[in-house]
XYZ file of C-alpha atoms in Angstrom:
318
model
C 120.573 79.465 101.868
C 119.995 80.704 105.437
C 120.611 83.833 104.482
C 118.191 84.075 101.224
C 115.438 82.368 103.261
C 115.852 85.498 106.548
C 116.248 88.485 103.628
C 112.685 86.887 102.261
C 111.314 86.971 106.159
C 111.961 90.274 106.690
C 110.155 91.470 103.368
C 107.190 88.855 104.876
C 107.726 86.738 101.159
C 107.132 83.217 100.640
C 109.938 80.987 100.296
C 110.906 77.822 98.300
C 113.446 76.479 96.153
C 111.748 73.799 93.998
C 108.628 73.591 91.950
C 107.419 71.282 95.091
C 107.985 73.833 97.354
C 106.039 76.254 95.141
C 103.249 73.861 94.804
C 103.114 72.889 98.628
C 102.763 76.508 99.195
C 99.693 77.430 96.324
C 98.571 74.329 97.409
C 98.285 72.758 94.330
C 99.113 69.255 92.255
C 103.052 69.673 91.529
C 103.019 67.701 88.194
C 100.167 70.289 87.234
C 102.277 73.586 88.466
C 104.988 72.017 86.447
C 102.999 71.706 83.371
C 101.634 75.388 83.417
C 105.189 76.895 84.599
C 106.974 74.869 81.603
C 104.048 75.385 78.590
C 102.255 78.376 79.925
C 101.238 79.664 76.270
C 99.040 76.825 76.290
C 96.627 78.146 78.651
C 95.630 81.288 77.255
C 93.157 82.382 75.105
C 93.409 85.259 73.403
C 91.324 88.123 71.379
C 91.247 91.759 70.428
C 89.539 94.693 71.560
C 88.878 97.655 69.362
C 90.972 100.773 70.853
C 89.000 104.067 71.355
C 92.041 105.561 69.085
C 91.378 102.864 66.493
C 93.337 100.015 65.528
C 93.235 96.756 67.899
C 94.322 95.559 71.644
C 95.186 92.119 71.906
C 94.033 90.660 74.956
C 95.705 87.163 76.632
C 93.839 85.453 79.172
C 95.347 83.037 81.472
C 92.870 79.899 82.006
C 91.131 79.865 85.410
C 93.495 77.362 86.879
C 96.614 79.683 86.083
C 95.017 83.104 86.626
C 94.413 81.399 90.364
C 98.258 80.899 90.558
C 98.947 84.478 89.567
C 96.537 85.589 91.372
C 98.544 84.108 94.431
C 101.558 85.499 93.488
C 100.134 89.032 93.291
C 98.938 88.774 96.580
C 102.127 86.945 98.348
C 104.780 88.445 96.706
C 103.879 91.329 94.328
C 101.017 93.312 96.608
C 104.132 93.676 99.505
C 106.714 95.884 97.492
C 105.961 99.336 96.394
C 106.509 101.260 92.984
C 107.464 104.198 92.456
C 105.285 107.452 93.903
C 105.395 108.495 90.447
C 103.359 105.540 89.109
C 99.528 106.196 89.435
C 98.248 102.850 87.414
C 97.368 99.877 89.113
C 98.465 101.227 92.843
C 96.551 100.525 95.347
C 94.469 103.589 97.162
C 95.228 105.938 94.512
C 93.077 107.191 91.466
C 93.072 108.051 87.957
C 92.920 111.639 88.933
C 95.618 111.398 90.964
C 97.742 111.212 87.616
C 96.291 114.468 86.022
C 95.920 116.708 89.641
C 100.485 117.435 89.738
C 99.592 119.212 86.975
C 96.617 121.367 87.451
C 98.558 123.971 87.856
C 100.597 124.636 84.763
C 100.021 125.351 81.319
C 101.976 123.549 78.609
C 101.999 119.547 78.629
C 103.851 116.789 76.657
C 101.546 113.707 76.605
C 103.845 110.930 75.212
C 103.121 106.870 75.149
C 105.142 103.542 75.282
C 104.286 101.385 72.243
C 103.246 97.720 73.025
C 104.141 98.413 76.441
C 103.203 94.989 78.379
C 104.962 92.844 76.062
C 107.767 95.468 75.917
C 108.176 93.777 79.270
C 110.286 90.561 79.087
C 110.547 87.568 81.088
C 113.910 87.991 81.422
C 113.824 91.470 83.163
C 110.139 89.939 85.113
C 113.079 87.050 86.330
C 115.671 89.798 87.255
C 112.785 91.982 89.521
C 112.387 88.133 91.622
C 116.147 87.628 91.980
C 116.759 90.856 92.794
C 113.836 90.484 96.115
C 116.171 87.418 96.677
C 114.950 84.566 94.895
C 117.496 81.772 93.638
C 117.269 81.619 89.795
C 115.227 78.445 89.807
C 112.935 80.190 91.883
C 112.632 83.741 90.033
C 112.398 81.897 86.350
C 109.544 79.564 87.609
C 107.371 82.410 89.218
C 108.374 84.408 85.398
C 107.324 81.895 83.631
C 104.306 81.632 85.266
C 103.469 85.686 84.875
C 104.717 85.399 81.322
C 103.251 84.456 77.788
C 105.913 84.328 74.714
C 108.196 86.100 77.074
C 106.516 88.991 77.625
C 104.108 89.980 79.907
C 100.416 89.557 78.784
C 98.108 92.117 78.886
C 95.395 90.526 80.419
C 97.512 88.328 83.281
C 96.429 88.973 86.983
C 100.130 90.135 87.851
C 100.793 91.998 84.003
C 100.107 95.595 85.933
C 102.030 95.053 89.221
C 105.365 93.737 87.514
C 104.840 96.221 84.559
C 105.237 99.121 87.864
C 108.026 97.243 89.661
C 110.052 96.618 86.260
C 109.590 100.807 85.693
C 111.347 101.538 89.059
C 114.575 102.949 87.542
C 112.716 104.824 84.462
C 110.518 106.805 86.484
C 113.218 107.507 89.055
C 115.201 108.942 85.471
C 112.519 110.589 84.428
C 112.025 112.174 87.545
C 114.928 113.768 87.997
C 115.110 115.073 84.833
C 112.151 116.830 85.291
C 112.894 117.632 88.744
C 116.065 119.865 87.226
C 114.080 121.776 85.094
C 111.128 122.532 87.925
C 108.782 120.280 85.437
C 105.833 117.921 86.919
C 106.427 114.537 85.892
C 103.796 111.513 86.245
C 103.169 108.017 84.736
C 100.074 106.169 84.173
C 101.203 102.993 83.135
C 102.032 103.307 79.389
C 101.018 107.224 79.667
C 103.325 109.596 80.513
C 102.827 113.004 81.143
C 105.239 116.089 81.510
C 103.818 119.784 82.295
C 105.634 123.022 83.053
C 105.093 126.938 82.720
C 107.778 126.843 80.439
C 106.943 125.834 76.850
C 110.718 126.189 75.810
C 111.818 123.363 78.992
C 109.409 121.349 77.804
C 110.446 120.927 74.693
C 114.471 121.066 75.052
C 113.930 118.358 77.334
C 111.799 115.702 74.593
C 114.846 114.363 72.706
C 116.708 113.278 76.788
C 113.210 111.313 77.311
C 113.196 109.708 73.995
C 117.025 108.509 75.013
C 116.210 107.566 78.572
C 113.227 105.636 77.222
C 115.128 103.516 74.398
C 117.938 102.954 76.765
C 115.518 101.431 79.345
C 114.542 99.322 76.722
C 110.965 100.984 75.706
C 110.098 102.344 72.360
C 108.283 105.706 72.604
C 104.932 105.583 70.260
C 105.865 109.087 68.488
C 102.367 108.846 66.865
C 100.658 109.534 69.913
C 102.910 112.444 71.219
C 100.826 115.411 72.126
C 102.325 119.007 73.019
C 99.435 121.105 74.640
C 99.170 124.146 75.565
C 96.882 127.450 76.584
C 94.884 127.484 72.734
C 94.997 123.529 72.538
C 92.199 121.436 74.238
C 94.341 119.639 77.054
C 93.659 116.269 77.356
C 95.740 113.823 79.697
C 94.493 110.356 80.444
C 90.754 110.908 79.427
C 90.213 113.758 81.771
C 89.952 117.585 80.663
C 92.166 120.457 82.057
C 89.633 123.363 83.085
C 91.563 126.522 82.618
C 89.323 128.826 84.167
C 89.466 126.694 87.673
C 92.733 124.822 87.161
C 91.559 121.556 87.380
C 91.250 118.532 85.676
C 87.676 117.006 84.765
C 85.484 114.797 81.679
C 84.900 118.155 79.659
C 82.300 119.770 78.531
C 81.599 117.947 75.277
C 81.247 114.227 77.410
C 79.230 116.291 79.775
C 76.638 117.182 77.303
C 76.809 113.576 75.723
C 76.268 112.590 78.767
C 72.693 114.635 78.794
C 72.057 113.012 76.053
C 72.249 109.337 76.952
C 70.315 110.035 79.880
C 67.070 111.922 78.304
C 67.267 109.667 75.321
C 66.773 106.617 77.931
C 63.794 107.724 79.429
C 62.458 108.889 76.343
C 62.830 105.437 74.920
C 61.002 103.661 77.649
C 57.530 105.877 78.149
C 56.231 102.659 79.708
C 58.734 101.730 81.687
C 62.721 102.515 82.228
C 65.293 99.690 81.207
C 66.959 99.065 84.265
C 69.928 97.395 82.556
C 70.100 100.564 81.161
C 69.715 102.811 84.376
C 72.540 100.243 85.946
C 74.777 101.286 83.626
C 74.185 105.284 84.184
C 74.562 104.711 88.172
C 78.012 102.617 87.304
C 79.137 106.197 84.954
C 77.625 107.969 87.719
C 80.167 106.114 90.351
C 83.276 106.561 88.050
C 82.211 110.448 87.630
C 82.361 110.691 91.342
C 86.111 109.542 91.267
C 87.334 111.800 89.475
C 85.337 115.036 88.842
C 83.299 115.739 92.166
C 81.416 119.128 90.922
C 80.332 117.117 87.831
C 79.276 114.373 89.463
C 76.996 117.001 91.281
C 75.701 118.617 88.348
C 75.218 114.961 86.135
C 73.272 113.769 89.340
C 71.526 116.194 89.725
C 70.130 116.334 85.873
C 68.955 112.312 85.973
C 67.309 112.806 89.309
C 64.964 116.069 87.452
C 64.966 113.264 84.355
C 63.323 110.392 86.292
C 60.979 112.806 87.793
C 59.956 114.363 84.341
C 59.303 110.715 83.531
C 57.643 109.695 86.381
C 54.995 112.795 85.938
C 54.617 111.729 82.876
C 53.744 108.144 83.207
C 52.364 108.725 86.211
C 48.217 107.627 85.472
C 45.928 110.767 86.419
């Protein structure tokens, strides 16, 4: 026990053996952790979410009381280990353009996803990623059970996207060395992944070894979403455009000029006065432009500055 407890100290983890223990530490009512670790489907509430690609997302929220307790364990237990450097979803410091900019340089992409991929995610392998930091079994299935909902991670829980990267450790390590054999770019962004190379032919030889890697790691690849892109095809990775003419990634042209759009049509809608609600949510597009496309940030910032000033002339009294 000695032993567990000093391997726990030196990755700076909390340890316990019993529900008590657990409790003492969140520093809540025992009988109540017990409850929510033994029935935790009962305190969720869930819904859908139309998906930009059609079709539904189901959403499962933990209740405020056990999104609290997850939100502990994210930050005591989950926030100290690391993924993998090829994961760019849900890691700390890095950005969704970090995903897309390995691959600015090439010219043929595979774009593939992982159907239903949070509850793809079981408690039992959630359990295996505790005992394996050194947890007894006790301990790893009570801190699952918590993170779990119908044994599966929800998508929705406070610690879904952390164990969803840790439990991915050995595929993207796969992954990346079979890319790394073939001089092919390899990144994931959480259900998203993305392959690119100057060779079309690599590419393509290498599709059937990902679907077997995948399946054997227990994931089912969503073959309805697989994209192979290319020099005359519109590349597309995560929601962010590849510019040939610069090499770089960036929102496109065509949400560039929607973008235009939204704005004048604002100000044209309020000649009296501008709906800050509205304007709120331009500066929050604004802020997320900023993150990942820097000259169109620029330019989009530069076209609602000359649109409130067109407005303000015009309302301005003479």
């Amino acid at each position: 026990m000695s032993e567990v407890k000093h391997r726990l100290r030196l990755l700076d983890l909390p340890f316990f053996e019993t529900i008590e223990d657990l409790a003492a530490l969140i520093r809540v009512d025992a009988g109540r952790l017990r409850l929510l670790s033994s029935h935790p489907e009962k305190f969720y509430r869930t819904y859908r979410i139309s998906k930009r690609s059609g079709g539904w997302r189901k959403i499962c929220s933990p209740s405020k009381e056990l999104k609290a307790i997850q939100a502990w364990i994210l930050r005591n237990v989950l926030d100290k280990l690391s993924p993998s450097q090829y994961a760019t979803a849900y890691v700390s410091g890095k950005r969704l353009l970090d995903n897309v900019s390995p691959h600015a340089n090439n010219r043929y992409f595979i774009s593939m996803d992982i159907r239903n991929f949070f509850p793809s995610v079981t408690s039992f392998r959630v359990r295996a990623i505790f005992e394996a930091l050194g947890y007894s079994m006790l301990a790893g299935s009570t801190l699952a059970r918590l993170c779990c909902y119908f044994h599966g991670l929800p998508q929705g829980g406070v610690t879904s996207p952390a164990l969803s990267n840790l439990v991915c450790l050995r595929l993207d390590r796969r992954l990346a060395g079979l890319a790394a054999r073939r001089n092919i770019v390899f990144t994931r962004y959480a259900d998203d992944i993305t392959f690119s190379s100057n060779n079309r032919n690599a590419l393509c030889r290498m599709l059937p070894i990902t679907y077997k890697i995948l399946i054997s790691e227990r994931f089912q690849p969503n073959e309805d979403k697989l994209r192979v892109m290319g020099p005359r095809v519109r590349c597309s990775i995560t929601g962010l455009v590849k510019d040939a003419s610069v090499g770089r990634f960036g929102i496109g042209r065509h949400k560039k000029c929607a973008m235009r759009a939204v704005m004048h049509n604002l100000l044209a809608r309020h000649e009296a006065s501008p709906d800050y609600t509205d304007e709120a949510s331009i500066v929050g597009w604004l802020s997320f432009l900023q993150s990942v496309d820097g000259e169109s940030y620029r330019q989009m910032t530069r076209y609602w500055k000359q649109q409130k000033d067109k407005w303000l002339c015009s309302v301005r009294p003479v």
